[in-house]
mmCIF file of C-alpha atoms and ligand atoms in Angstrom:
data_model
loop_
_atom_site.group_PDB
_atom_site.id
_atom_site.type_symbol
_atom_site.label_atom_id
_atom_site.label_comp_id
_atom_site.label_asym_id
_atom_site.label_seq_id
_atom_site.Cartn_x
_atom_site.Cartn_y
_atom_site.Cartn_z
ATOM 1 C CA UNK R 1 131.062 238.131 120.231
ATOM 2 C CA UNK R 2 129.171 238.208 116.941
ATOM 3 C CA UNK R 3 126.453 240.764 116.498
ATOM 4 C CA UNK R 4 122.900 239.614 115.901
ATOM 5 C CA UNK R 5 122.985 240.938 112.349
ATOM 6 C CA UNK R 6 125.929 238.749 111.336
ATOM 7 C CA UNK R 7 124.174 235.649 112.657
ATOM 8 C CA UNK R 8 121.072 236.768 110.768
ATOM 9 C CA UNK R 9 123.055 237.071 107.517
ATOM 10 C CA UNK R 10 124.778 233.720 108.004
ATOM 11 C CA UNK R 11 121.421 232.121 108.691
ATOM 12 C CA UNK R 12 119.723 233.660 105.655
ATOM 13 C CA UNK R 13 122.559 232.429 103.445
ATOM 14 C CA UNK R 14 122.320 228.878 104.768
ATOM 15 C CA UNK R 15 118.546 228.889 104.492
ATOM 16 C CA UNK R 16 118.649 229.993 100.834
ATOM 17 C CA UNK R 17 121.199 227.316 99.972
ATOM 18 C CA UNK R 18 119.914 224.375 102.008
ATOM 19 C CA UNK R 19 116.170 224.588 102.657
ATOM 20 C CA UNK R 20 114.421 221.651 101.010
ATOM 21 C CA UNK R 21 117.681 219.736 100.491
ATOM 22 C CA UNK R 22 118.341 216.313 101.956
ATOM 23 C CA UNK R 23 121.531 215.434 103.797
ATOM 24 C CA UNK R 24 123.532 212.741 102.021
ATOM 25 C CA UNK R 25 126.261 212.416 104.635
ATOM 26 C CA UNK R 26 126.947 214.043 107.978
ATOM 27 C CA UNK R 27 130.161 214.212 109.952
ATOM 28 C CA UNK R 28 130.191 215.557 113.501
ATOM 29 C CA UNK R 29 133.619 216.309 114.890
ATOM 30 C CA UNK R 30 132.396 216.999 118.393
ATOM 31 C CA UNK R 31 132.712 214.100 120.852
ATOM 32 C CA UNK R 32 129.112 214.141 122.079
ATOM 33 C CA UNK R 33 127.744 213.788 118.538
ATOM 34 C CA UNK R 34 130.460 211.756 116.850
ATOM 35 C CA UNK R 35 128.177 208.767 116.230
ATOM 36 C CA UNK R 36 125.225 210.751 114.903
ATOM 37 C CA UNK R 37 124.183 210.109 111.309
ATOM 38 C CA UNK R 38 121.795 212.598 109.759
ATOM 39 C CA UNK R 39 121.687 211.058 106.280
ATOM 40 C CA UNK R 40 118.142 211.234 104.955
ATOM 41 C CA UNK R 41 117.124 214.239 107.025
ATOM 42 C CA UNK R 42 115.886 217.224 105.032
ATOM 43 C CA UNK R 43 116.627 220.811 106.034
ATOM 44 C CA UNK R 44 113.222 222.395 106.560
ATOM 45 C CA UNK R 45 114.577 225.796 107.553
ATOM 46 C CA UNK R 46 117.505 227.650 109.068
ATOM 47 C CA UNK R 47 116.545 230.318 111.587
ATOM 48 C CA UNK R 48 118.422 232.713 113.853
ATOM 49 C CA UNK R 49 117.569 233.144 117.490
ATOM 50 C CA UNK R 50 119.683 235.946 118.920
ATOM 51 C CA UNK R 51 123.221 234.776 118.208
ATOM 52 C CA UNK R 52 122.214 231.144 117.973
ATOM 53 C CA UNK R 53 121.771 229.434 114.655
ATOM 54 C CA UNK R 54 119.132 226.726 114.373
ATOM 55 C CA UNK R 55 119.013 224.238 111.504
ATOM 56 C CA UNK R 56 115.632 222.511 111.629
ATOM 57 C CA UNK R 57 115.568 219.036 110.137
ATOM 58 C CA UNK R 58 112.684 216.991 108.846
ATOM 59 C CA UNK R 59 113.143 213.253 109.486
ATOM 60 C CA UNK R 60 113.321 210.632 106.749
ATOM 61 C CA UNK R 61 110.210 208.504 106.354
ATOM 62 C CA UNK R 62 110.937 205.104 107.777
ATOM 63 C CA UNK R 63 109.172 202.183 106.046
ATOM 64 C CA UNK R 64 108.639 200.762 109.515
ATOM 65 C CA UNK R 65 106.070 203.002 111.237
ATOM 66 C CA UNK R 66 107.377 201.798 114.617
ATOM 67 C CA UNK R 67 110.375 204.032 114.024
ATOM 68 C CA UNK R 68 108.913 207.412 114.612
ATOM 69 C CA UNK R 69 111.832 209.803 114.140
ATOM 70 C CA UNK R 70 111.082 213.256 115.514
ATOM 71 C CA UNK R 71 112.038 216.469 113.696
ATOM 72 C CA UNK R 72 115.448 217.592 114.978
ATOM 73 C CA UNK R 73 117.143 220.914 115.491
ATOM 74 C CA UNK R 74 120.875 221.299 115.031
ATOM 75 C CA UNK R 75 121.927 224.166 117.229
ATOM 76 C CA UNK R 76 125.184 226.085 116.999
ATOM 77 C CA UNK R 77 126.606 229.313 118.344
ATOM 78 C CA UNK R 78 129.085 231.321 116.303
ATOM 79 C CA UNK R 79 130.824 232.888 119.350
ATOM 80 C CA UNK R 80 133.948 234.791 118.295
ATOM 81 C CA UNK R 81 135.440 232.864 115.405
ATOM 82 C CA UNK R 82 132.746 230.496 114.275
ATOM 83 C CA UNK R 83 131.248 230.470 110.817
ATOM 84 C CA UNK R 84 129.329 228.271 108.426
ATOM 85 C CA UNK R 85 130.768 228.048 104.931
ATOM 86 C CA UNK R 86 129.256 226.549 101.789
ATOM 87 C CA UNK R 87 131.251 224.599 99.215
ATOM 88 C CA UNK R 88 130.423 223.190 95.815
ATOM 89 C CA UNK R 89 131.388 219.593 95.132
ATOM 90 C CA UNK R 90 135.157 219.271 94.772
ATOM 91 C CA UNK R 91 135.912 222.663 96.378
ATOM 92 C CA UNK R 92 138.694 222.665 98.934
ATOM 93 C CA UNK R 93 137.994 224.047 102.408
ATOM 94 C CA UNK R 94 139.185 227.612 102.761
ATOM 95 C CA UNK R 95 139.845 227.060 106.455
ATOM 96 C CA UNK R 96 141.973 224.493 108.275
ATOM 97 C CA UNK R 97 140.120 221.160 108.173
ATOM 98 C CA UNK R 98 140.856 220.476 111.841
ATOM 99 C CA UNK R 99 138.681 223.478 112.798
ATOM 100 C CA UNK R 100 135.632 221.940 111.096
ATOM 101 C CA UNK R 101 133.118 220.842 113.728
ATOM 102 C CA UNK R 102 130.209 219.774 111.549
ATOM 103 C CA UNK R 103 130.126 218.746 107.895
ATOM 104 C CA UNK R 104 126.741 218.357 106.209
ATOM 105 C CA UNK R 105 126.959 217.044 102.690
ATOM 106 C CA UNK R 106 124.117 217.482 100.202
ATOM 107 C CA UNK R 107 123.983 216.727 96.500
ATOM 108 C CA UNK R 108 126.205 219.367 94.918
ATOM 109 C CA UNK R 109 126.773 221.394 98.060
ATOM 110 C CA UNK R 110 128.457 220.945 101.425
ATOM 111 C CA UNK R 111 127.915 223.069 104.524
ATOM 112 C CA UNK R 112 130.775 223.203 106.997
ATOM 113 C CA UNK R 113 130.631 224.724 110.463
ATOM 114 C CA UNK R 114 134.128 225.916 111.410
ATOM 115 C CA UNK R 115 134.950 226.729 115.022
ATOM 116 C CA UNK R 116 131.290 226.793 115.900
ATOM 117 C CA UNK R 117 130.531 226.275 119.571
ATOM 118 C CA UNK R 118 127.870 224.663 121.682
ATOM 119 C CA UNK R 119 126.892 222.254 118.920
ATOM 120 C CA UNK R 120 123.813 220.368 120.028
ATOM 121 C CA UNK R 121 121.180 218.206 118.434
ATOM 122 C CA UNK R 122 117.760 218.109 120.068
ATOM 123 C CA UNK R 123 114.200 217.251 119.079
ATOM 124 C CA UNK R 124 112.737 220.459 117.622
ATOM 125 C CA UNK R 125 110.058 220.235 120.308
ATOM 126 C CA UNK R 126 112.797 220.817 122.906
ATOM 127 C CA UNK R 127 114.344 223.822 121.166
ATOM 128 C CA UNK R 128 113.212 226.139 123.925
ATOM 129 C CA UNK R 129 115.574 224.399 126.323
ATOM 130 C CA UNK R 130 118.460 225.703 124.228
ATOM 131 C CA UNK R 131 117.256 229.214 123.477
ATOM 132 C CA UNK R 132 114.398 229.756 125.923
ATOM 133 C CA UNK R 133 116.651 231.774 128.224
ATOM 134 C CA UNK R 134 117.087 234.450 125.571
ATOM 135 C CA UNK R 135 115.291 237.760 125.853
ATOM 136 C CA UNK R 136 113.260 239.192 122.965
ATOM 137 C CA UNK R 137 115.172 238.822 119.706
ATOM 138 C CA UNK R 138 115.903 242.194 118.081
ATOM 139 C CA UNK R 139 115.664 240.646 114.619
ATOM 140 C CA UNK R 140 113.023 238.074 115.487
ATOM 141 C CA UNK R 141 109.538 237.977 114.029
ATOM 142 C CA UNK R 142 108.301 237.888 117.622
ATOM 143 C CA UNK R 143 110.231 240.989 118.712
ATOM 144 C CA UNK R 144 108.656 242.518 121.811
ATOM 145 C CA UNK R 145 110.010 245.968 122.750
ATOM 146 C CA UNK R 146 107.886 246.243 125.886
ATOM 147 C CA UNK R 147 109.138 242.920 127.209
ATOM 148 C CA UNK R 148 112.727 243.957 126.524
ATOM 149 C CA UNK R 149 112.210 247.233 128.419
ATOM 150 C CA UNK R 150 110.598 245.360 131.323
ATOM 151 C CA UNK R 151 113.562 242.949 131.446
ATOM 152 C CA UNK R 152 116.021 245.856 131.757
ATOM 153 C CA UNK R 153 113.884 247.677 134.317
ATOM 154 C CA UNK R 154 113.866 244.574 136.500
ATOM 155 C CA UNK R 155 117.676 245.018 136.862
ATOM 156 C CA UNK R 156 117.921 248.704 137.890
ATOM 157 C CA UNK R 157 121.302 248.371 139.640
ATOM 158 C CA UNK R 158 123.259 247.177 136.635
ATOM 159 C CA UNK R 159 125.151 249.543 134.375
ATOM 160 C CA UNK R 160 123.419 249.990 131.018
ATOM 161 C CA UNK R 161 126.662 249.206 129.163
ATOM 162 C CA UNK R 162 127.021 245.879 130.951
ATOM 163 C CA UNK R 163 123.324 245.000 130.702
ATOM 164 C CA UNK R 164 123.105 245.621 126.937
ATOM 165 C CA UNK R 165 125.278 242.553 126.290
ATOM 166 C CA UNK R 166 123.141 240.297 128.488
ATOM 167 C CA UNK R 167 121.289 238.187 125.941
ATOM 168 C CA UNK R 168 118.772 237.107 128.582
ATOM 169 C CA UNK R 169 117.403 240.657 128.680
ATOM 170 C CA UNK R 170 117.434 241.273 124.931
ATOM 171 C CA UNK R 171 119.085 239.149 122.247
ATOM 172 C CA UNK R 172 121.227 240.471 119.410
ATOM 173 C CA UNK R 173 123.491 243.290 120.652
ATOM 174 C CA UNK R 174 127.198 242.490 120.584
ATOM 175 C CA UNK R 175 130.208 244.555 121.495
ATOM 176 C CA UNK R 176 130.171 246.849 118.462
ATOM 177 C CA UNK R 177 126.524 247.810 118.697
ATOM 178 C CA UNK R 178 126.752 248.303 122.434
ATOM 179 C CA UNK R 179 129.192 251.197 121.997
ATOM 180 C CA UNK R 180 127.308 252.634 119.037
ATOM 181 C CA UNK R 181 123.865 252.490 120.651
ATOM 182 C CA UNK R 182 125.138 254.197 123.801
ATOM 183 C CA UNK R 183 126.810 256.943 121.776
ATOM 184 C CA UNK R 184 123.760 257.549 119.603
ATOM 185 C CA UNK R 185 121.495 257.786 122.633
ATOM 186 C CA UNK R 186 124.071 259.822 124.601
ATOM 187 C CA UNK R 187 124.246 257.350 127.438
ATOM 188 C CA UNK R 188 127.385 256.771 129.487
ATOM 189 C CA UNK R 189 127.922 253.007 129.806
ATOM 190 C CA UNK R 190 128.167 253.177 133.604
ATOM 191 C CA UNK R 191 124.755 254.838 134.003
ATOM 192 C CA UNK R 192 122.603 252.529 136.088
ATOM 193 C CA UNK R 193 119.669 251.038 134.222
ATOM 194 C CA UNK R 194 117.322 252.476 136.856
ATOM 195 C CA UNK R 195 118.623 255.961 136.078
ATOM 196 C CA UNK R 196 118.566 255.734 132.314
ATOM 197 C CA UNK R 197 116.274 258.339 130.814
ATOM 198 C CA UNK R 198 114.986 257.104 127.476
ATOM 199 C CA UNK R 199 115.538 253.382 127.903
ATOM 200 C CA UNK R 200 112.993 252.727 125.138
ATOM 201 C CA UNK R 201 115.027 254.949 122.821
ATOM 202 C CA UNK R 202 118.150 252.879 123.414
ATOM 203 C CA UNK R 203 116.205 249.684 122.768
ATOM 204 C CA UNK R 204 114.671 251.110 119.609
ATOM 205 C CA UNK R 205 118.113 252.301 118.462
ATOM 206 C CA UNK R 206 119.501 248.777 118.943
ATOM 207 C CA UNK R 207 116.735 247.397 116.798
ATOM 208 C CA UNK R 208 117.144 250.040 114.098
ATOM 209 C CA UNK R 209 120.917 249.530 113.781
ATOM 210 C CA UNK R 210 120.586 245.761 113.482
ATOM 211 C CA UNK R 211 117.660 246.085 111.094
ATOM 212 C CA UNK R 212 119.413 248.452 108.639
ATOM 213 C CA UNK R 213 122.563 246.343 108.687
ATOM 214 C CA UNK R 214 121.106 242.856 108.540
ATOM 215 C CA UNK R 215 121.332 242.566 104.757
ATOM 216 C CA UNK R 216 124.448 244.671 104.261
ATOM 217 C CA UNK R 217 127.785 243.008 103.663
ATOM 218 C CA UNK R 218 129.527 245.724 105.681
ATOM 219 C CA UNK R 219 128.255 247.075 108.967
ATOM 220 C CA UNK R 220 127.791 250.861 109.148
ATOM 221 C CA UNK R 221 126.233 252.866 111.953
ATOM 222 C CA UNK R 222 127.246 256.346 110.789
ATOM 223 C CA UNK R 223 125.212 256.301 107.575
ATOM 224 C CA UNK R 224 126.295 255.211 104.132
ATOM 225 C CA UNK R 225 127.742 258.635 103.295
ATOM 226 C CA UNK R 226 130.342 258.068 105.987
ATOM 227 C CA UNK R 227 131.536 254.588 105.078
ATOM 228 C CA UNK R 228 135.148 255.707 105.601
ATOM 229 C CA UNK R 229 134.231 255.931 109.282
ATOM 230 C CA UNK R 230 131.693 253.131 109.677
ATOM 231 C CA UNK R 231 131.400 253.574 113.456
ATOM 232 C CA UNK R 232 130.917 256.639 115.656
ATOM 233 C CA UNK R 233 133.054 255.385 118.532
ATOM 234 C CA UNK R 234 133.737 251.651 118.298
ATOM 235 C CA UNK R 235 137.446 250.960 117.783
ATOM 236 C CA UNK R 236 138.226 254.692 117.696
ATOM 237 C CA UNK R 237 140.010 255.196 121.059
ATOM 238 C CA UNK R 238 142.301 258.244 120.887
ATOM 239 C CA UNK R 239 140.623 259.641 117.788
ATOM 240 C CA UNK R 240 138.356 262.706 117.765
ATOM 241 C CA UNK R 241 134.619 262.271 118.218
ATOM 242 C CA UNK R 242 132.917 262.604 114.823
ATOM 243 C CA UNK R 243 130.294 264.801 116.430
ATOM 244 C CA UNK R 244 132.206 267.083 118.847
ATOM 245 C CA UNK R 245 135.937 266.442 118.408
ATOM 246 C CA UNK R 246 136.568 265.231 121.973
ATOM 247 C CA UNK R 247 139.005 262.321 122.209
ATOM 248 C CA UNK R 248 137.228 258.960 122.263
ATOM 249 C CA UNK R 249 137.940 256.840 125.329
ATOM 250 C CA UNK R 250 137.765 253.136 125.986
ATOM 251 C CA UNK R 251 136.458 251.504 129.124
ATOM 252 C CA UNK R 252 136.726 247.853 130.166
ATOM 253 C CA UNK R 253 133.424 246.524 131.412
ATOM 254 C CA UNK R 254 133.112 243.109 133.052
ATOM 255 C CA UNK R 255 129.995 241.042 132.383
ATOM 256 C CA UNK R 256 128.009 240.380 135.535
ATOM 257 C CA UNK R 257 127.620 236.644 134.920
ATOM 258 C CA UNK R 258 130.929 235.603 133.332
ATOM 259 C CA UNK R 259 133.219 238.376 134.570
ATOM 260 C CA UNK R 260 134.545 238.581 131.013
ATOM 261 C CA UNK R 261 135.862 242.077 130.268
ATOM 262 C CA UNK R 262 135.080 243.753 126.986
ATOM 263 C CA UNK R 263 136.016 247.152 125.608
ATOM 264 C CA UNK R 264 133.353 249.812 125.444
ATOM 265 C CA UNK R 265 134.123 253.004 123.530
ATOM 266 C CA UNK R 266 132.631 256.370 124.363
ATOM 267 C CA UNK R 267 132.865 260.126 123.906
ATOM 268 C CA UNK R 268 133.104 261.660 127.403
ATOM 269 C CA UNK R 269 131.491 264.888 126.161
ATOM 270 C CA UNK R 270 128.584 263.419 124.204
ATOM 271 C CA UNK R 271 128.024 260.773 126.912
ATOM 272 C CA UNK R 272 128.502 262.512 130.278
ATOM 273 C CA UNK R 273 129.357 260.265 133.225
ATOM 274 C CA UNK R 274 126.623 259.603 135.770
ATOM 275 C CA UNK R 275 126.840 261.807 138.901
ATOM 276 C CA UNK R 276 127.187 259.077 141.499
HETATM 277 ZN ZN1 ZN B 301 131.449 263.734 121.229
#
């Protein structure tokens, strides 16, 4: 699962390269969109929404006013392996061509979405149907900490470690930040949301970590002086805690909705287990 900051970076890069440019040729290699032709559409902006990437497109002006093309939004999700790459004219793809899902060709530059998922094209007016289920976006301009806290509080029986990955409560935290946020706020992942003391602190910590990393090429939660150990606990099972020396453990936590299990790393001393 990508973290919100990596989607933010990918989006910013696409926006810088493509905003204001008109599509010369489009090629959708997903069955539902294989006949779509976006030639003539101009990229008005590329924006992130949680882990979703939205390319907003301004329609070409049709000489016949009867054809009223609406602005469109090309939606994609990066999931685990997906990425958008940019190529100059004549460059060869750096990834296997069969993994390309969308090719948008502009004059002098081509954007290719490799292994991207959930590719959809909707009128921009209907964008909410695609991303309206998301909770407040940690890197969004409309970030709402109180709403995020209220969303968590409405689910008091879920473990905080499981709930942090639920993008419907708050959008942007992936598997790496989950472990790091819990460590930094000394919360055991199995603590029930209803019993979490300092829920706001954990939410604020999530925002701060994504915010400081959103423009960095390499993610670091331990501070730049510690770049040799970029994370406090993530990926460090069996190694000593950087704070207290206790051996870091790993716990598999299943998502409530999908049942998908993901590793959560913790220091059993810094993050004491809940009593019950
Ligand atoms: Zn520790």
